[in-house]
Short mmCIF file of C-alpha atoms in Angstrom, two decimals:
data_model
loop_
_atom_site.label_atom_id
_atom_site.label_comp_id
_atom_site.label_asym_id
_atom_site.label_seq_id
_atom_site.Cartn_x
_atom_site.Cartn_y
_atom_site.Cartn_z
CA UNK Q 23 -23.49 16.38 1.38
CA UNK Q 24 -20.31 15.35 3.23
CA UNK Q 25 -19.00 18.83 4.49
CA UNK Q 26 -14.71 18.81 2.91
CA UNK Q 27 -11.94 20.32 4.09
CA UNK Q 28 -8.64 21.45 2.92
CA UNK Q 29 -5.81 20.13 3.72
CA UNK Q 30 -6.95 16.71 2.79
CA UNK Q 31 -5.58 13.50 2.81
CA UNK Q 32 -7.16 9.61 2.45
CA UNK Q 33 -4.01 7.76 2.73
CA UNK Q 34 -4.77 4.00 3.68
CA UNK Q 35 -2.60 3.63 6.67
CA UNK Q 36 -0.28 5.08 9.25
CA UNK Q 37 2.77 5.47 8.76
CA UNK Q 38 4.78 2.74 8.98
CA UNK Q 39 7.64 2.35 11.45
CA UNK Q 40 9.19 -0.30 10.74
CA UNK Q 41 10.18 1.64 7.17
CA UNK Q 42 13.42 1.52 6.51
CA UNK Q 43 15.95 2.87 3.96
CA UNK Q 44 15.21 3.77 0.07
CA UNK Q 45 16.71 7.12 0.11
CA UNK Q 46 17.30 7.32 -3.41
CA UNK Q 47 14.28 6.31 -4.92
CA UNK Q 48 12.36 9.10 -2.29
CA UNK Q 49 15.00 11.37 -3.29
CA UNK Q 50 14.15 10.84 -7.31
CA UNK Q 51 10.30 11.08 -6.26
CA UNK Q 52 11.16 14.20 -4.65
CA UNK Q 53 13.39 15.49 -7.41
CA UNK Q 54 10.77 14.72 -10.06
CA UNK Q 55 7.49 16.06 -8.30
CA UNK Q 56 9.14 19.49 -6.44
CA UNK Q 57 6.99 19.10 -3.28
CA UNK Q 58 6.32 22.56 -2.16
CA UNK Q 59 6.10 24.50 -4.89
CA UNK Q 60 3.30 24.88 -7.14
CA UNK Q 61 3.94 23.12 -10.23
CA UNK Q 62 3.83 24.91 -13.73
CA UNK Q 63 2.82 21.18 -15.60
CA UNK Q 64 1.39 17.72 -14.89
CA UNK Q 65 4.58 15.83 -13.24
CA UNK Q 66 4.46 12.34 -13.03
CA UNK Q 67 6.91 9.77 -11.57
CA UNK Q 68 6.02 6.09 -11.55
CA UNK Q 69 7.36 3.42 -8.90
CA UNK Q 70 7.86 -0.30 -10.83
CA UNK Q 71 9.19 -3.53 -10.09
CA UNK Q 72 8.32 -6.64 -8.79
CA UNK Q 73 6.00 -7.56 -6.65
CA UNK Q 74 6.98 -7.48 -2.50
CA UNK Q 75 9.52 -4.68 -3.64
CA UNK Q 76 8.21 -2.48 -1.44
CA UNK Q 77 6.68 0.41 -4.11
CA UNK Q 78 3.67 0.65 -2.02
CA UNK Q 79 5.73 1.34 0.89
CA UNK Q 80 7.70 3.88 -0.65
CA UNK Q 81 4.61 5.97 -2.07
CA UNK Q 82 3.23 6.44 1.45
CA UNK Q 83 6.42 7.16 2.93
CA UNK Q 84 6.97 10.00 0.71
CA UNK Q 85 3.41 11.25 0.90
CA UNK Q 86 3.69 11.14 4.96
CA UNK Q 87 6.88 12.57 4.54
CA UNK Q 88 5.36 15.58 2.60
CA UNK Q 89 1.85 15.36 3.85
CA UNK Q 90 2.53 19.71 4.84
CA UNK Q 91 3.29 20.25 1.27
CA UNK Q 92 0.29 19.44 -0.51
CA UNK Q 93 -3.31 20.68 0.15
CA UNK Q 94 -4.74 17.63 -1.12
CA UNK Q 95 -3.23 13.75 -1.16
CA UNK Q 96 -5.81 11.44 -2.75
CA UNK Q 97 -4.65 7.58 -2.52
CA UNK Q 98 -6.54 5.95 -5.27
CA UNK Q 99 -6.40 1.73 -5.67
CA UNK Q 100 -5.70 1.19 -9.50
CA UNK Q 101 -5.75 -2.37 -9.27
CA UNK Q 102 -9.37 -2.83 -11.28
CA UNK Q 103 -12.11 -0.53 -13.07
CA UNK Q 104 -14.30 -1.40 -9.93
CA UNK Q 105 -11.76 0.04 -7.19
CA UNK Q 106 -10.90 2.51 -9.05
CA UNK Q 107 -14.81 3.55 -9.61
CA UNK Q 108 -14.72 3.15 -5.52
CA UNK Q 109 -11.95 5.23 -4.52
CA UNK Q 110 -12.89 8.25 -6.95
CA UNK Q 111 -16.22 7.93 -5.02
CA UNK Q 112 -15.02 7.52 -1.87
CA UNK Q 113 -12.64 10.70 -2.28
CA UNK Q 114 -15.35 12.90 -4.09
CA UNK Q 115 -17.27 11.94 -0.74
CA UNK Q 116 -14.95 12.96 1.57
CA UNK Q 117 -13.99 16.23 -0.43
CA UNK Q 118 -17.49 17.50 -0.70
CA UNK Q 119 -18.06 17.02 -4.45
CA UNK Q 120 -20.00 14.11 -4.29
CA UNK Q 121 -23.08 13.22 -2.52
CA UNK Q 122 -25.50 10.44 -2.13
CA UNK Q 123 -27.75 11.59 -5.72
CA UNK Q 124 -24.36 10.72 -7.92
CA UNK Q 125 -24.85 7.51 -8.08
CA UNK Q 126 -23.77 6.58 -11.86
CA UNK Q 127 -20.03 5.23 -11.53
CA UNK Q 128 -19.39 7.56 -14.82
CA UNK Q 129 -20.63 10.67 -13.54
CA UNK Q 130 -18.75 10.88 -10.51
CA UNK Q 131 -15.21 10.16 -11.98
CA UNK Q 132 -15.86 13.43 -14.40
CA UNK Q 133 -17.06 15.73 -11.14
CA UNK Q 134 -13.92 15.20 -9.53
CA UNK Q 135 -11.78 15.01 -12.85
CA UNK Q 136 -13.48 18.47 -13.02
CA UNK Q 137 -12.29 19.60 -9.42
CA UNK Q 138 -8.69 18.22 -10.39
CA UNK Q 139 -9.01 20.44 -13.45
CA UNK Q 140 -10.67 23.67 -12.14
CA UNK Q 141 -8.37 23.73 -8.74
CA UNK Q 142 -4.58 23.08 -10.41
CA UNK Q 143 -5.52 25.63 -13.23
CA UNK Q 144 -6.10 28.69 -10.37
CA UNK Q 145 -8.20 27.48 -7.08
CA UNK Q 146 -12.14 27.22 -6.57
CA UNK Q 147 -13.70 31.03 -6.10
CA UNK Q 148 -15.66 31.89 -3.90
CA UNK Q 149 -18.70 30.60 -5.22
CA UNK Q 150 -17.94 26.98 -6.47
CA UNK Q 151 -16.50 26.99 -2.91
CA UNK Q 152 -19.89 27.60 -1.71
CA UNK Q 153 -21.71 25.32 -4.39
CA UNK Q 154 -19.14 21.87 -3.48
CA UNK Q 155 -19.29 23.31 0.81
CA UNK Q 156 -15.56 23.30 0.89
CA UNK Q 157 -14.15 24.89 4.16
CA UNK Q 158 -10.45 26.40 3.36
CA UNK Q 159 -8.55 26.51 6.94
CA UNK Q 160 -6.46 30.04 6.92
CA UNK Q 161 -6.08 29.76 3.38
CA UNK Q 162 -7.25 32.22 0.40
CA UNK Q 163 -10.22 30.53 -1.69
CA UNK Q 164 -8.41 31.20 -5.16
CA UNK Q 165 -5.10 30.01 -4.88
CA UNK Q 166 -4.32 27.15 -6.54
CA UNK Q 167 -4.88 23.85 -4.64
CA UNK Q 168 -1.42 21.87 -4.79
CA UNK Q 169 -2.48 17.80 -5.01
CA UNK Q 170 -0.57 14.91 -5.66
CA UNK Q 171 -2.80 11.96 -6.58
CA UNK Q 172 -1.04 8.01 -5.89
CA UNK Q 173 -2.40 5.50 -8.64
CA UNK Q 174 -1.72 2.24 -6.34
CA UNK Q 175 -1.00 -1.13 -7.89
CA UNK Q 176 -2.21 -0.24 -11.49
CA UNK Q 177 -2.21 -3.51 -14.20
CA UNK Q 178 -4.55 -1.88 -16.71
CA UNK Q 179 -3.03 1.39 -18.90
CA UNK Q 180 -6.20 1.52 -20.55
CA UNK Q 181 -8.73 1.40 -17.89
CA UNK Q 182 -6.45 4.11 -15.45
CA UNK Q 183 -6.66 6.64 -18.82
CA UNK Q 184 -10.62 6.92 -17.93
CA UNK Q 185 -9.74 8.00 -14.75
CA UNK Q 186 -6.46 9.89 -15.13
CA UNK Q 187 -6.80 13.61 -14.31
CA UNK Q 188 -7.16 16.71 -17.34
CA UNK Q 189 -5.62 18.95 -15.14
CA UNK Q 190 -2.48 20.46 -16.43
CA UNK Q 191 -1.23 21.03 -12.98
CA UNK Q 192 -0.61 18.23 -10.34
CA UNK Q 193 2.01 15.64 -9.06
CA UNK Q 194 0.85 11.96 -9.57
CA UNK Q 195 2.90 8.72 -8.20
CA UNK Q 196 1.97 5.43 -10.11
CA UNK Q 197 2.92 1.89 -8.48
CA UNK Q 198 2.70 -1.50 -10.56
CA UNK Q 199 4.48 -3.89 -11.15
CA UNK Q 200 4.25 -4.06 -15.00
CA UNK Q 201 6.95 -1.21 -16.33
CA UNK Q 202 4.81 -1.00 -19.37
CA UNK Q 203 2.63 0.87 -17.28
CA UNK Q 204 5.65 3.35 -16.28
CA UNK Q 205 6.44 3.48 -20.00
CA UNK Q 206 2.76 4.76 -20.91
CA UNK Q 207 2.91 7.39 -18.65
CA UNK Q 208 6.37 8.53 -17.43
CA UNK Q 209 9.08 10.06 -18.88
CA UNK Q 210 12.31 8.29 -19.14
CA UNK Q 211 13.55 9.96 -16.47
CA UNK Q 212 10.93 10.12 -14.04
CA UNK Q 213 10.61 5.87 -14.27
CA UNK Q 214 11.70 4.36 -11.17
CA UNK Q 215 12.99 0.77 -10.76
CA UNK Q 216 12.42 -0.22 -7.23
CA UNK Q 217 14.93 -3.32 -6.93
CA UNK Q 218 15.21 -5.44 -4.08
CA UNK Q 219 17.33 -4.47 -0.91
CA UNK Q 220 21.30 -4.75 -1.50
CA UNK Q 221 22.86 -7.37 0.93
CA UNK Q 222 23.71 -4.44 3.25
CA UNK Q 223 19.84 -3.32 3.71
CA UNK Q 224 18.56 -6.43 3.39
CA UNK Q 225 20.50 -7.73 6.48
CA UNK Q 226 20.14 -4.69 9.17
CA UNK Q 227 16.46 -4.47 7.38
CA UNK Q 228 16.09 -7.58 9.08
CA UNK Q 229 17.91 -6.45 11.88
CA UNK Q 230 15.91 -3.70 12.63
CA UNK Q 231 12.68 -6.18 13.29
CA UNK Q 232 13.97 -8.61 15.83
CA UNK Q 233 15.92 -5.66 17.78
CA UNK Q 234 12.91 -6.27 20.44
CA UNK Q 235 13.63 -10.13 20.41
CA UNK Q 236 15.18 -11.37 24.14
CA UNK Q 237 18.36 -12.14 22.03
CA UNK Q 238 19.04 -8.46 20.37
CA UNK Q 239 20.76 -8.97 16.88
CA UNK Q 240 23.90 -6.91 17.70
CA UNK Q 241 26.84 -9.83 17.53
CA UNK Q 242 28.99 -10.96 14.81
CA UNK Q 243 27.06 -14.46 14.65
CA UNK Q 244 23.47 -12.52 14.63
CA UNK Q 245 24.95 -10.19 11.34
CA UNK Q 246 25.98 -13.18 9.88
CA UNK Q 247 23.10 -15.24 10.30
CA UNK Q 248 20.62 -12.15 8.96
CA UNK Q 249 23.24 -11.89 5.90
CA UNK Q 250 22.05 -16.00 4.99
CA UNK Q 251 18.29 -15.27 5.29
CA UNK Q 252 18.21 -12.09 3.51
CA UNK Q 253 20.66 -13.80 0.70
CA UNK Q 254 18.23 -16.93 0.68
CA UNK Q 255 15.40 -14.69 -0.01
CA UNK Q 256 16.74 -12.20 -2.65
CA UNK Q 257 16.91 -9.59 -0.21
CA UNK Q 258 13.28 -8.93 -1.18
CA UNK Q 259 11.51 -6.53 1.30
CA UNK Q 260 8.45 -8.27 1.48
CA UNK Q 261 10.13 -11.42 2.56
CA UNK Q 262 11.96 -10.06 4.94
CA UNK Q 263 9.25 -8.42 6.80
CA UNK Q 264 7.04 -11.40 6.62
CA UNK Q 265 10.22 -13.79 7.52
CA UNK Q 266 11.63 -11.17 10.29
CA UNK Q 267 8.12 -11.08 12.10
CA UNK Q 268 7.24 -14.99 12.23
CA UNK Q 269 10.95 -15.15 13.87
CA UNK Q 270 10.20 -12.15 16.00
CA UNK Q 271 6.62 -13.84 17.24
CA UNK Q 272 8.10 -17.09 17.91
CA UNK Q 273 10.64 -15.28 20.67
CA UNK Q 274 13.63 -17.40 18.85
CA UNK Q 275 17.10 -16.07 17.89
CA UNK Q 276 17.53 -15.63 14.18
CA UNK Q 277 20.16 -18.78 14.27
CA UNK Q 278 17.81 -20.92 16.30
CA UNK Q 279 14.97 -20.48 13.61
CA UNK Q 280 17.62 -21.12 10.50
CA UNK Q 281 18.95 -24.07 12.54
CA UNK Q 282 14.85 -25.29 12.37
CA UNK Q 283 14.26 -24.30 8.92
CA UNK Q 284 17.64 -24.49 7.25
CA UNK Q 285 15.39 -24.45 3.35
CA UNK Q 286 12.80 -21.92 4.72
CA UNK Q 287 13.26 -20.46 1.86
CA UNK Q 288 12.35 -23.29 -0.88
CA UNK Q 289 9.77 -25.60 1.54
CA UNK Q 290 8.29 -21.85 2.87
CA UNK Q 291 8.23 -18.81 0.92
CA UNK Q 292 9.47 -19.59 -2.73
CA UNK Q 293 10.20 -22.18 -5.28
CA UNK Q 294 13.17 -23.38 -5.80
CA UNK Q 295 14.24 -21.43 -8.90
CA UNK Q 296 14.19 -17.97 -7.06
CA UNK Q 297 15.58 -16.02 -10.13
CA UNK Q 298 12.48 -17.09 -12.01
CA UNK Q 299 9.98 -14.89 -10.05
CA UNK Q 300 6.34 -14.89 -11.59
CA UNK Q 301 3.26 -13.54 -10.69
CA UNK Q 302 2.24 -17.23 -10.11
CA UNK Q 303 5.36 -17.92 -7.62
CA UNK Q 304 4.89 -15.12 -5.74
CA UNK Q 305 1.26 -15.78 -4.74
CA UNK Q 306 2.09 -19.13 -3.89
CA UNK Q 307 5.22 -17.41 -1.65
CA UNK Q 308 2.11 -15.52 0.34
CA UNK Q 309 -0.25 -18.53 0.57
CA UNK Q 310 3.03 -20.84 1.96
CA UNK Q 311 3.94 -18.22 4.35
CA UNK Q 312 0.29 -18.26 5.53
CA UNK Q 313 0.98 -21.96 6.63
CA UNK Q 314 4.20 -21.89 7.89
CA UNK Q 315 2.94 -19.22 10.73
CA UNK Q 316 -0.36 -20.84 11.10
CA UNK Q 317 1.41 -24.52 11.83
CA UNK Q 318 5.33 -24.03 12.22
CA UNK Q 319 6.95 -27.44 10.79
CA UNK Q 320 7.28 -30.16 13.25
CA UNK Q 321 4.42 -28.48 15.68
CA UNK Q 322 0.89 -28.17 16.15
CA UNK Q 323 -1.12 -25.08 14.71
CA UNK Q 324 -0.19 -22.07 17.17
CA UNK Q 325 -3.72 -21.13 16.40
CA UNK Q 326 -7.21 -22.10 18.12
CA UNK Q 327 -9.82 -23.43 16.15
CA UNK Q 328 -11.89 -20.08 15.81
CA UNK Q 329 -9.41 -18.04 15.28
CA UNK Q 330 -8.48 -20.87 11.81
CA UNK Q 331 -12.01 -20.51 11.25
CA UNK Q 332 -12.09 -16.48 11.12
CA UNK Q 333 -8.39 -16.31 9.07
CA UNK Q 334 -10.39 -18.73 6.34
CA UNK Q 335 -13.79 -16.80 6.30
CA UNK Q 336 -11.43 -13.29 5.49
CA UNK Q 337 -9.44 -14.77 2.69
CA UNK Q 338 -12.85 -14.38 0.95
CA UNK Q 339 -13.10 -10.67 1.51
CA UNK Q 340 -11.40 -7.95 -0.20
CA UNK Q 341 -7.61 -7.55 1.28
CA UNK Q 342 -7.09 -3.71 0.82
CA UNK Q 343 -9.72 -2.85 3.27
CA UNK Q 344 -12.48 -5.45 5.46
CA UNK Q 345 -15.21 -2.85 7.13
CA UNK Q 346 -15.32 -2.59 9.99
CA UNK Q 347 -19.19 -2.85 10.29
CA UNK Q 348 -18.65 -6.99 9.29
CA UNK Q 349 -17.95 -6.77 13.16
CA UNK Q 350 -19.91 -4.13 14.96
CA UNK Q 351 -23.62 -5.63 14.31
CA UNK Q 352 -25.34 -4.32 16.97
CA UNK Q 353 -28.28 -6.82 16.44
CA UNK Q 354 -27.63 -11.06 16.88
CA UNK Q 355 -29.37 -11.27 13.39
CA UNK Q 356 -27.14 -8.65 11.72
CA UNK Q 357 -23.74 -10.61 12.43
CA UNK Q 358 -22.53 -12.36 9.52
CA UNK Q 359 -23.39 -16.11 8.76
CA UNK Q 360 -19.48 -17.25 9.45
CA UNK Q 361 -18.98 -15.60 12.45
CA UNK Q 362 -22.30 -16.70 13.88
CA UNK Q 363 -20.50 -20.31 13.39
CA UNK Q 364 -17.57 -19.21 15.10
CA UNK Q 365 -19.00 -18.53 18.03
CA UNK Q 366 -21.27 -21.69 18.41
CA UNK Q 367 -19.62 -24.63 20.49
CA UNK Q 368 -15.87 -24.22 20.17
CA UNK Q 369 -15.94 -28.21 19.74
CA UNK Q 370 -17.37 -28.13 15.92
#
């Protein structure tokens, strides 16, 4: 059995740096959930809106921003029963509660529903510390254990009730972009609407990712020009990143790539009716993108032939997380089949 520890956290990636405003909304998570102090009910808050908003973004930030205040962050994917079933395994793994035996999908959801309940209603004693091996680092073994779980990306209200927690103590985030989801759960109150940037963010947003560029976006001309893109794009976060990066990788000025690609924005990243978002639309924003920094318009692919070949092999696998293992075969035979054909003659 995996030996825990307290303070825990699984959170799915660094911080990220390149964050950048949303005050308010991590002000309402903060007003809603009372990091700190132990909580006296279940809070809840819920982050929804449409997709490339940046909810994901603003979950982490706020848990890395109060990592100290919580004994126990557990990031769950909500996205489907199956990662679900994975992360509540994964997290009963690395918390001590679960070991190789519990193998039924079922069973292992209630053993740490159980922990959820037993440690936000007055802490493990003693003994159930010594039966789940949890090590508690200069703390007292029966305090209450302040968590805050983050349901990530949930589309199902029905299949997240299996695995939502019977604790009566506890701060929980939910992201999705369906705000029937937020309705379910949340109090009026405690729903939050993450809209796009305003104008103002959106443009030093951008701003703030080509500051490293040769050509530093600092003059009138460079405001002005980051004011069109983030306008043609809805000032939507996601597009902005992805658009501010390709520009920042090419080593052009913000005004030489709109000069290039004056309708980035319709032959690119989005159709042409912008206001009519979809699920639909925006996947097809992501798979456009995709091509327009793997073969810029009027240029050859920027890319070698096995790197095309490794970038079309991954969109198989799953994108929240690709083991590392896939790549680290320390036998020939191990490798997988794809990469095997990567690395044959670079002519086929």
């Amino acid at each position: 059995m995996f030996l825990g520890r307290l303070p825990f956290q699984n959170l799915p990636t660094i911080q990220n740096p390149a964050f950048y405003g949303r005050d308010l909304e991590l002000q309402r998570l903060a007003q809603h959930l009372h990091p700190g102090n132990i909580p006296k009910k279940l809070l809840i808050a819920s982050l929804h809106g449409l997709g490339g908003g940046g909810k994901t973004q603003i979950a982490l930030e706020y848990a890395y921003k109060f990592v100290s205040s919580y004994d126990a962050i557990l990031w769950v994917t909500a996205e489907s029963s199956l990662k679900l079933a994975d992360s509540f395994k994964s997290i009963g793994q690395q918390i001590g509660i679960v070991d190789d035996s519990n193998q039924n999908a079922d069973q292992v959801r209630e053993l740490l529903k159980d922990w959820l309940f037993k440690t936000s209603k007055r802490g493990p004693s003693p003994r159930e510390c010594l039966s789940i091996k949890l090590i508690y680092v200069s703390e007292p073994p029966n305090r209450v254990v302040k968590w805050l779980i983050i349901y990530d990306n949930i589309q199902d209200c029905k299949i997240l009730e299996q695995y939502w927690p019977r604790a009566t103590k506890g701060a929980i985030i939910m992201t999705s972009r369906n705000p029937g989801v937020a309705r379910h759960f949340a109090t009026i109150h405690a729903r939050i609407e993450v809209l796009p940037f305003s104008l103002h963010d959106g443009e030093n947003f951008l701003l703030s990712l080509l500051q490293d560029n040769e050509n530093r976006c600092s003059s009138e001309e460079d405001q002005e020009t980051a004011s069109k893109i983030s306008q043609a794009v809805g000032n939507l976060p996601l597009a902005l990143n992805l658009v501010g990066r390709y520009i920042s990788s090419t080593g052009m000025s913000s005004r030489r790539f709109l000069d290039i690609n004056r309708h980035f924005e319709r032959d690119f990243l989005f159709n042409e009716a912008t206001h009519l978002w979809d699920a639909q639309s925006y996947q097809n924003s992501i798979n456009t993108t995709w091509t327009m920094n793997i073969s810029p318009p009027g240029s050859k692919s920027v890319l070698d032939n096995k790197t095309l070949s490794l970038i079309q092999m991954l969109a198989f696998l799953d994108g929240d997380g690709v083991p590392l293992s896939l790549f680290l075969a320390k036998k020939r035979d191990d490798m997988l089949v794809f990469l095997k054909s990567i690395n044959r003659d670079p002519k086929n």
